[in-house]
CSV table of C-alpha atoms and ligand atoms in Angstrom, one decimal:
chain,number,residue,atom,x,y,z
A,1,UNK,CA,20.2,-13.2,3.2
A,2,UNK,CA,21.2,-12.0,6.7
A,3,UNK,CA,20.3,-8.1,6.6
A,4,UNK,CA,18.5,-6.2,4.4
A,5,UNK,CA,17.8,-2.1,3.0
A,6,UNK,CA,14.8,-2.6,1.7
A,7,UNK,CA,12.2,-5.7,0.3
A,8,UNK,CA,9.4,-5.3,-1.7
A,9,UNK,CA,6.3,-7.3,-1.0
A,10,UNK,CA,3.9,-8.0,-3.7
A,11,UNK,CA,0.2,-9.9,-4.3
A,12,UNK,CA,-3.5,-9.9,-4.9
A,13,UNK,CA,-5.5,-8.3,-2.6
A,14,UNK,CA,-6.1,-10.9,0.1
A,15,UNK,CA,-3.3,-12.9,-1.1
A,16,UNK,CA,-1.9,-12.9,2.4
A,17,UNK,CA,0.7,-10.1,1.6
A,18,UNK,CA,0.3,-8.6,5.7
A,19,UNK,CA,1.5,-11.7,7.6
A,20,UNK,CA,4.8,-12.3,5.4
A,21,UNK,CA,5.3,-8.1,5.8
A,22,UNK,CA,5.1,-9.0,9.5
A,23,UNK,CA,7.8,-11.7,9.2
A,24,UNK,CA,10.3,-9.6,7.5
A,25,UNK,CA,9.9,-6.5,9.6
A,26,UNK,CA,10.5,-8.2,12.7
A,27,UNK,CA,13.7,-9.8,11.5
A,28,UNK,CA,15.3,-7.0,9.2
A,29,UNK,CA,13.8,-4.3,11.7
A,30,UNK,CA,12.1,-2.7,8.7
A,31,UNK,CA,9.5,-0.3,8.5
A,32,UNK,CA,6.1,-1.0,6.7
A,33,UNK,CA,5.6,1.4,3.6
A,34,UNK,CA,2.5,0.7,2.4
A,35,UNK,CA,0.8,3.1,-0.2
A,36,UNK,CA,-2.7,3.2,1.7
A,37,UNK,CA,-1.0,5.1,5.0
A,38,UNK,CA,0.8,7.2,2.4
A,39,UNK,CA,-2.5,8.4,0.9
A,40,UNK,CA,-4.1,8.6,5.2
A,41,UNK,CA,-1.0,10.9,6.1
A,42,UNK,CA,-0.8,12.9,3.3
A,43,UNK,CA,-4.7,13.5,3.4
A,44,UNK,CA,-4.5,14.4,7.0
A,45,UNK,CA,-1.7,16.9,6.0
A,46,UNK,CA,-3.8,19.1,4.6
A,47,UNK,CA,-6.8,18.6,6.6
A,48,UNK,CA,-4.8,19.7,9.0
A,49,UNK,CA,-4.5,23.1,7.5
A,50,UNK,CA,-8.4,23.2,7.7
A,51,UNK,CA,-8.6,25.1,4.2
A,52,UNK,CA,-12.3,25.7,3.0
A,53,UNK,CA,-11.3,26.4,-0.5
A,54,UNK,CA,-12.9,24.9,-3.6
A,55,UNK,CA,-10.2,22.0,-4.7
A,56,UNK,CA,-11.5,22.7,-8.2
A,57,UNK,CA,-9.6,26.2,-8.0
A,58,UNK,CA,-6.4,24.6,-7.6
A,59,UNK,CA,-6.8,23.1,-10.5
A,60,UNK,CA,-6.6,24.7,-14.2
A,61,UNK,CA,-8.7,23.3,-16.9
A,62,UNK,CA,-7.4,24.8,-19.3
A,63,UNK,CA,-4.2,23.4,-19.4
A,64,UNK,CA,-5.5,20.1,-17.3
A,65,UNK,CA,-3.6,20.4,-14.5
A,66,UNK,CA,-3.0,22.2,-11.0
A,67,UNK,CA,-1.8,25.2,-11.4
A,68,UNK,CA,2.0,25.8,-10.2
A,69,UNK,CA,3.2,24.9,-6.8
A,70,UNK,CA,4.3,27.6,-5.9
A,71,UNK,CA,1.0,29.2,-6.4
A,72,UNK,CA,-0.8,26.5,-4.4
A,73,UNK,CA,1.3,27.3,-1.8
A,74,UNK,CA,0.4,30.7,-1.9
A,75,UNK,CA,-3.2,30.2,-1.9
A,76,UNK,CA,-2.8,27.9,1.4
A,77,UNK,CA,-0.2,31.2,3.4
A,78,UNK,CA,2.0,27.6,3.6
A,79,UNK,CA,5.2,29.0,1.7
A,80,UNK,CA,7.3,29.5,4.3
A,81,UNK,CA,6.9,25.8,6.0
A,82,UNK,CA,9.4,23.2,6.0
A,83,UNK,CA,6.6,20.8,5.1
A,84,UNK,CA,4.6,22.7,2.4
A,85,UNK,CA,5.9,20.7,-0.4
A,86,UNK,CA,3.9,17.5,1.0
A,87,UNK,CA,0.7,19.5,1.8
A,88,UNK,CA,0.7,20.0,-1.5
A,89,UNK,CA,1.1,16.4,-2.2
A,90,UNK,CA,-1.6,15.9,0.5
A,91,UNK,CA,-4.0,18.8,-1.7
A,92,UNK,CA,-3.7,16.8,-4.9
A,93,UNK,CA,-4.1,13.4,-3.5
A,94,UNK,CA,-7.7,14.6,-2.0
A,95,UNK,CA,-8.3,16.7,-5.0
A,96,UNK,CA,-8.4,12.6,-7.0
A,97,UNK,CA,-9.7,11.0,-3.7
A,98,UNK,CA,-13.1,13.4,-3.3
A,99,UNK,CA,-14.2,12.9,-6.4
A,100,UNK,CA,-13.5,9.7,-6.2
A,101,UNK,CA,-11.7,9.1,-9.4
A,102,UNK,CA,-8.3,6.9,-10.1
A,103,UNK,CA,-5.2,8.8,-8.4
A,104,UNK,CA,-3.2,9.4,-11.5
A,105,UNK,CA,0.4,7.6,-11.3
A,106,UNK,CA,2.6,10.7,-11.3
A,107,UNK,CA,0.7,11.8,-8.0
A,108,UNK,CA,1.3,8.3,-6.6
A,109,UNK,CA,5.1,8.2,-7.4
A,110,UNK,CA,5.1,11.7,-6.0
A,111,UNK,CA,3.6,10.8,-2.8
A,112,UNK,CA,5.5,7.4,-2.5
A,113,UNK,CA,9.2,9.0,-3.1
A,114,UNK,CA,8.4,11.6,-0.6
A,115,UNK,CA,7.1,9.4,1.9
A,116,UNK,CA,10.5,7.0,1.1
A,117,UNK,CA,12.6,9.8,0.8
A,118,UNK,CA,11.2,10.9,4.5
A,119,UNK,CA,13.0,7.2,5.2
A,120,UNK,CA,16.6,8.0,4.1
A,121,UNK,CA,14.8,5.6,0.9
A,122,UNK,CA,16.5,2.9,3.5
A,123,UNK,CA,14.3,1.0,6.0
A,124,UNK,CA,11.4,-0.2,4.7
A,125,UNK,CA,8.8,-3.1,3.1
A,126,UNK,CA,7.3,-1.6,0.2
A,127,UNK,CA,3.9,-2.7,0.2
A,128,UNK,CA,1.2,-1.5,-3.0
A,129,UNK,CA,3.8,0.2,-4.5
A,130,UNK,CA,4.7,-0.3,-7.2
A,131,UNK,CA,0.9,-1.1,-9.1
A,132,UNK,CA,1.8,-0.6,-12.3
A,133,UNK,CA,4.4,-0.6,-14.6
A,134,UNK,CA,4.5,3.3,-14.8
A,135,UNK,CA,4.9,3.0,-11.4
A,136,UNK,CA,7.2,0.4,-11.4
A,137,UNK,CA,9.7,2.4,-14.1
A,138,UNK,CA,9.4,4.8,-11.5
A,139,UNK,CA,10.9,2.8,-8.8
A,140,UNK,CA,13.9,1.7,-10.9
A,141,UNK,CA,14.9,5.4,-12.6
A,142,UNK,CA,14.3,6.2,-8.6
A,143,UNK,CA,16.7,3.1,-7.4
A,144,UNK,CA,19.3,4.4,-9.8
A,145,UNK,CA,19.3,8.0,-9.5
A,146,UNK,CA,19.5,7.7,-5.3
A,147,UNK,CA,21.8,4.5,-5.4
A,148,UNK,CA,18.8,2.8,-3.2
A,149,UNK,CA,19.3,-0.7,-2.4
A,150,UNK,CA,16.3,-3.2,-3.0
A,151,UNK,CA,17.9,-6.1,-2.0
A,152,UNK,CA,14.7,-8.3,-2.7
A,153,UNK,CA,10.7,-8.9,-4.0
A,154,UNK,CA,8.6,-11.2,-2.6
A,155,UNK,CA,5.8,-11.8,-4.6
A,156,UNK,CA,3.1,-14.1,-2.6
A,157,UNK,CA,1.0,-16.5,-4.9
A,158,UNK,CA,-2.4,-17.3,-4.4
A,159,UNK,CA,-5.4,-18.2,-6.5
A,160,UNK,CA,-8.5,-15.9,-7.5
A,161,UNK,CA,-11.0,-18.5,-6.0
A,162,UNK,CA,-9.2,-19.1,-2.9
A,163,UNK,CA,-8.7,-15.3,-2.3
A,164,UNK,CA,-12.2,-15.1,-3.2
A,165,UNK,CA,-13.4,-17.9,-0.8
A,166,UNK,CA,-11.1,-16.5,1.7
A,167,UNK,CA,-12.4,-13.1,2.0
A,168,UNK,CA,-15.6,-12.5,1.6
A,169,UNK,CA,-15.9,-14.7,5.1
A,170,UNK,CA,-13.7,-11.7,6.8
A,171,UNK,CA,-15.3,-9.8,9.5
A,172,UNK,CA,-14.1,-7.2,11.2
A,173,UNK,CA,-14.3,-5.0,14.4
A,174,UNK,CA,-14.9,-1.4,13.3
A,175,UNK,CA,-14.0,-0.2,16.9
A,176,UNK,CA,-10.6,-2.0,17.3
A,177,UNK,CA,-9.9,-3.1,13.6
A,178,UNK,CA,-9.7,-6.6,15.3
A,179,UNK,CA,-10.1,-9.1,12.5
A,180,UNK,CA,-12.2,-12.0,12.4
A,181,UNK,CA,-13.2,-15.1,9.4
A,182,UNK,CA,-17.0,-16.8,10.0
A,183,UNK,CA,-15.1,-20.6,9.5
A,184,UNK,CA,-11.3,-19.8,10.4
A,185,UNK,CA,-12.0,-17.7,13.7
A,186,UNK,CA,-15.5,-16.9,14.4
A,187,UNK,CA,-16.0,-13.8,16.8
A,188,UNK,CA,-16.7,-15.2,20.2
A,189,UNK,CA,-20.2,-13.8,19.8
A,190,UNK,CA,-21.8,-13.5,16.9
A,191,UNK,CA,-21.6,-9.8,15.9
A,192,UNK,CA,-19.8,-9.2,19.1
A,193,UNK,CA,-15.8,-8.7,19.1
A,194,UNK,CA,-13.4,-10.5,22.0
A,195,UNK,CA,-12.4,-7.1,23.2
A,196,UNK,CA,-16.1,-6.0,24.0
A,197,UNK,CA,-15.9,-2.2,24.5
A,198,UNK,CA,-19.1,-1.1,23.8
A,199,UNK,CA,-19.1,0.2,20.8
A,200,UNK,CA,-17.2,-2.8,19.6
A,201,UNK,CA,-18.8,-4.3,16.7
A,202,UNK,CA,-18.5,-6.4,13.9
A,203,UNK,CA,-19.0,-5.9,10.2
A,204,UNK,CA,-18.0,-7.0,6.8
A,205,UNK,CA,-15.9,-4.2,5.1
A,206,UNK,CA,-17.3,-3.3,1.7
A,207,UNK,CA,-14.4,-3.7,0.0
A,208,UNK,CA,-14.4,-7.7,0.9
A,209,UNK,CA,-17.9,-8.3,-1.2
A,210,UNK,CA,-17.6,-10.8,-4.0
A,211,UNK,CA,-18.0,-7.9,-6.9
A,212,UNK,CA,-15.4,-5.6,-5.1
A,213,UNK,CA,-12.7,-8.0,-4.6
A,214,UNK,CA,-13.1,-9.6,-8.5
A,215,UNK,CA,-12.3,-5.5,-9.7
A,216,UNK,CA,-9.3,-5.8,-7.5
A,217,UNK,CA,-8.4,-9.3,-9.1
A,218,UNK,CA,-8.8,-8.3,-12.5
A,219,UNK,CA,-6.5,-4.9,-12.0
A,220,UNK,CA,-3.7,-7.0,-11.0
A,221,UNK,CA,-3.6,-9.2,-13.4
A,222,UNK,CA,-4.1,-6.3,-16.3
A,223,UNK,CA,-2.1,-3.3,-14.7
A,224,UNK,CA,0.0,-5.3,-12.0
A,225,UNK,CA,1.0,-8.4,-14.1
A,226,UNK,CA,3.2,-6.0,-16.7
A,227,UNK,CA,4.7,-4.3,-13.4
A,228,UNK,CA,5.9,-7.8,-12.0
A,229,UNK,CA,7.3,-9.0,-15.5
A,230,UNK,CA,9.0,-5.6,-15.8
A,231,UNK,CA,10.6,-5.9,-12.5
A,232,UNK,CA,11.4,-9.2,-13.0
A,233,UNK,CA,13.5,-8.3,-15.7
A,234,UNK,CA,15.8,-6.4,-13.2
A,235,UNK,CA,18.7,-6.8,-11.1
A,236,UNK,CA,16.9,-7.8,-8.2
A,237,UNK,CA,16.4,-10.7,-6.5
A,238,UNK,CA,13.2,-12.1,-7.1
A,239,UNK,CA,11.3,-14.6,-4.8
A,240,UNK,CA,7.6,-16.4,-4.6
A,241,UNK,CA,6.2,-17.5,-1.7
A,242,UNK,CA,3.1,-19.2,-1.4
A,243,UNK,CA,-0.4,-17.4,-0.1
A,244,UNK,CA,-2.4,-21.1,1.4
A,245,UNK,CA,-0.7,-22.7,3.7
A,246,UNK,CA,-1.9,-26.1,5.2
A,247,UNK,CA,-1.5,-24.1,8.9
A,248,UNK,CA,-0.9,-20.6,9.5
A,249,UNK,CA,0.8,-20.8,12.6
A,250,UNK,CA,3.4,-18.3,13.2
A,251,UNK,CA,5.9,-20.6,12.9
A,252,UNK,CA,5.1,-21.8,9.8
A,253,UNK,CA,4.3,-18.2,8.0
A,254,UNK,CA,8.1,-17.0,8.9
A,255,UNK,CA,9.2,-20.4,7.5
A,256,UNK,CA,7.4,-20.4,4.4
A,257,UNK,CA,9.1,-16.9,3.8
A,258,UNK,CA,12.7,-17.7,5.0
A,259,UNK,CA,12.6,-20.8,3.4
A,260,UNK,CA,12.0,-19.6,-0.2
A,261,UNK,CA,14.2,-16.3,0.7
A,262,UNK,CA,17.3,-18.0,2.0
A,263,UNK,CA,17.1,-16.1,5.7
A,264,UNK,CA,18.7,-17.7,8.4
A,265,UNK,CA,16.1,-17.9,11.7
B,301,ZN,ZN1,-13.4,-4.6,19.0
């Protein structure tokens, strides 16, 4: 493999998915895609706009769903702009978000072919798309009706209890997003982060306690399991690499991915 459109990365949460994305963007010159900015840049679309309205009155009960488009649009004085189509992507995203309830697939295919659409659908590491095997039919009826190359998926291996082991010693600096492990790399001080501005500090993020990581196990193996098999089943090349390494020196991440992909250094 010597150049490449596009490569999907795939894991558990804290399977070590970042470090191999790193490898591959720096020698395809891709483009991370990753389904959490998707939701931040969308949001912040149509916070932008500053709209006080009720999010509820965008949406019809009646019929259990938003009401048309067009009319959203109309609501928000946005018709005329080029990129009203994605505030309204951005209005519906936050309508699931606020309440805090599951983002229904449909919105998340939505949001992710505009956001790869935005790319020429040519550039990129998918990474958290696709989740599930709606979302993953998605992808392929998408692959085939724009001609989009996906010229490989990586899926990186790692086991619950090491995942588990493995995260729930993360810290990290909620000034400079700086990350830290208590055994692997201790902040310099405890609480304190090697950048020291002053309002650096260190904390655990909730989502890396014991009870919030196990959710995130068990979704992939019920909902992102299915996806994998599914996609397995395609045309595409499929690869595993593993999560644990015995170092994870640079050198040895971007061999542990070229290695099991076939790139040449
Ligand atoms: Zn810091």
């Amino acid at each position: 493999m010597n150049q490449a459109d596009n490569i999907i990365v795939m894991g558990k949460s804290g399977a070590g998915k970042q470090p191999r994305v790193d490898v591959l963007i720096r020698r395809f010159g891709l483009k991370q895609l990753s389904t959490g900015d998707i939701f931040r840049t969308y949001l912040g679309l149509f916070n932008e706009l500053g709209d006080e309205s009720d999010l509820n009155s965008f949406y019809d009960s009646a019929s259990d769903n938003f009401i048309p488009d067009e009319a959203i649009k109309n609501k928000l004085n946005i018709s005329h702009w080029e990129d009203a189509d994605a505030i309204v992507l951005g209005l519906k995203a936050k309508y699931y978000v606020n309440q805090g309830l599951f983002v229904p697939d449909h919105i998340t295919n939505a949001l992710f072919e505009s956001a790869f659409q935005a790319l020429g659908f040519r550039g990129a590491v998918l990474d958290g798309f696709p989740r599930t095997i709606d979302q993953a039919r998605f992808l392929v009826e998408m692959i085939e009706r724009e001609g989009i190359k996906i010229d490989a998926i990586l899926l990186i291996e790692n086991e619950d209890e090491l995942i588990i082991a493995r995260t729930v010693g993360r810290r990290i600096c909620r000034t400079c997003g700086e990350l830290y492990h208590v055994e692997h790399r201790p902040p310099p001080m405890p609480g304190n982060c090697e950048f020291e501005s002053p309002k650096c500090k260190i904390i655990q993020r909730s989502d890396d306690t014991v009870r919030s990581l196990e959710a995130r196990l068990q979704e992939f193996q019920t909902k992102t399991r299915p996806a994998i098999e599914y996609l397995q089943e395609q045309k595409i090349p499929f690869y595993s690499a593993p999560g644990n390494l015995p170092t994870y020196a640079p050198e040895a991440v971007q061999a542990s991915v070229f290695e099991v992909m076939q790139i040449s250094g």
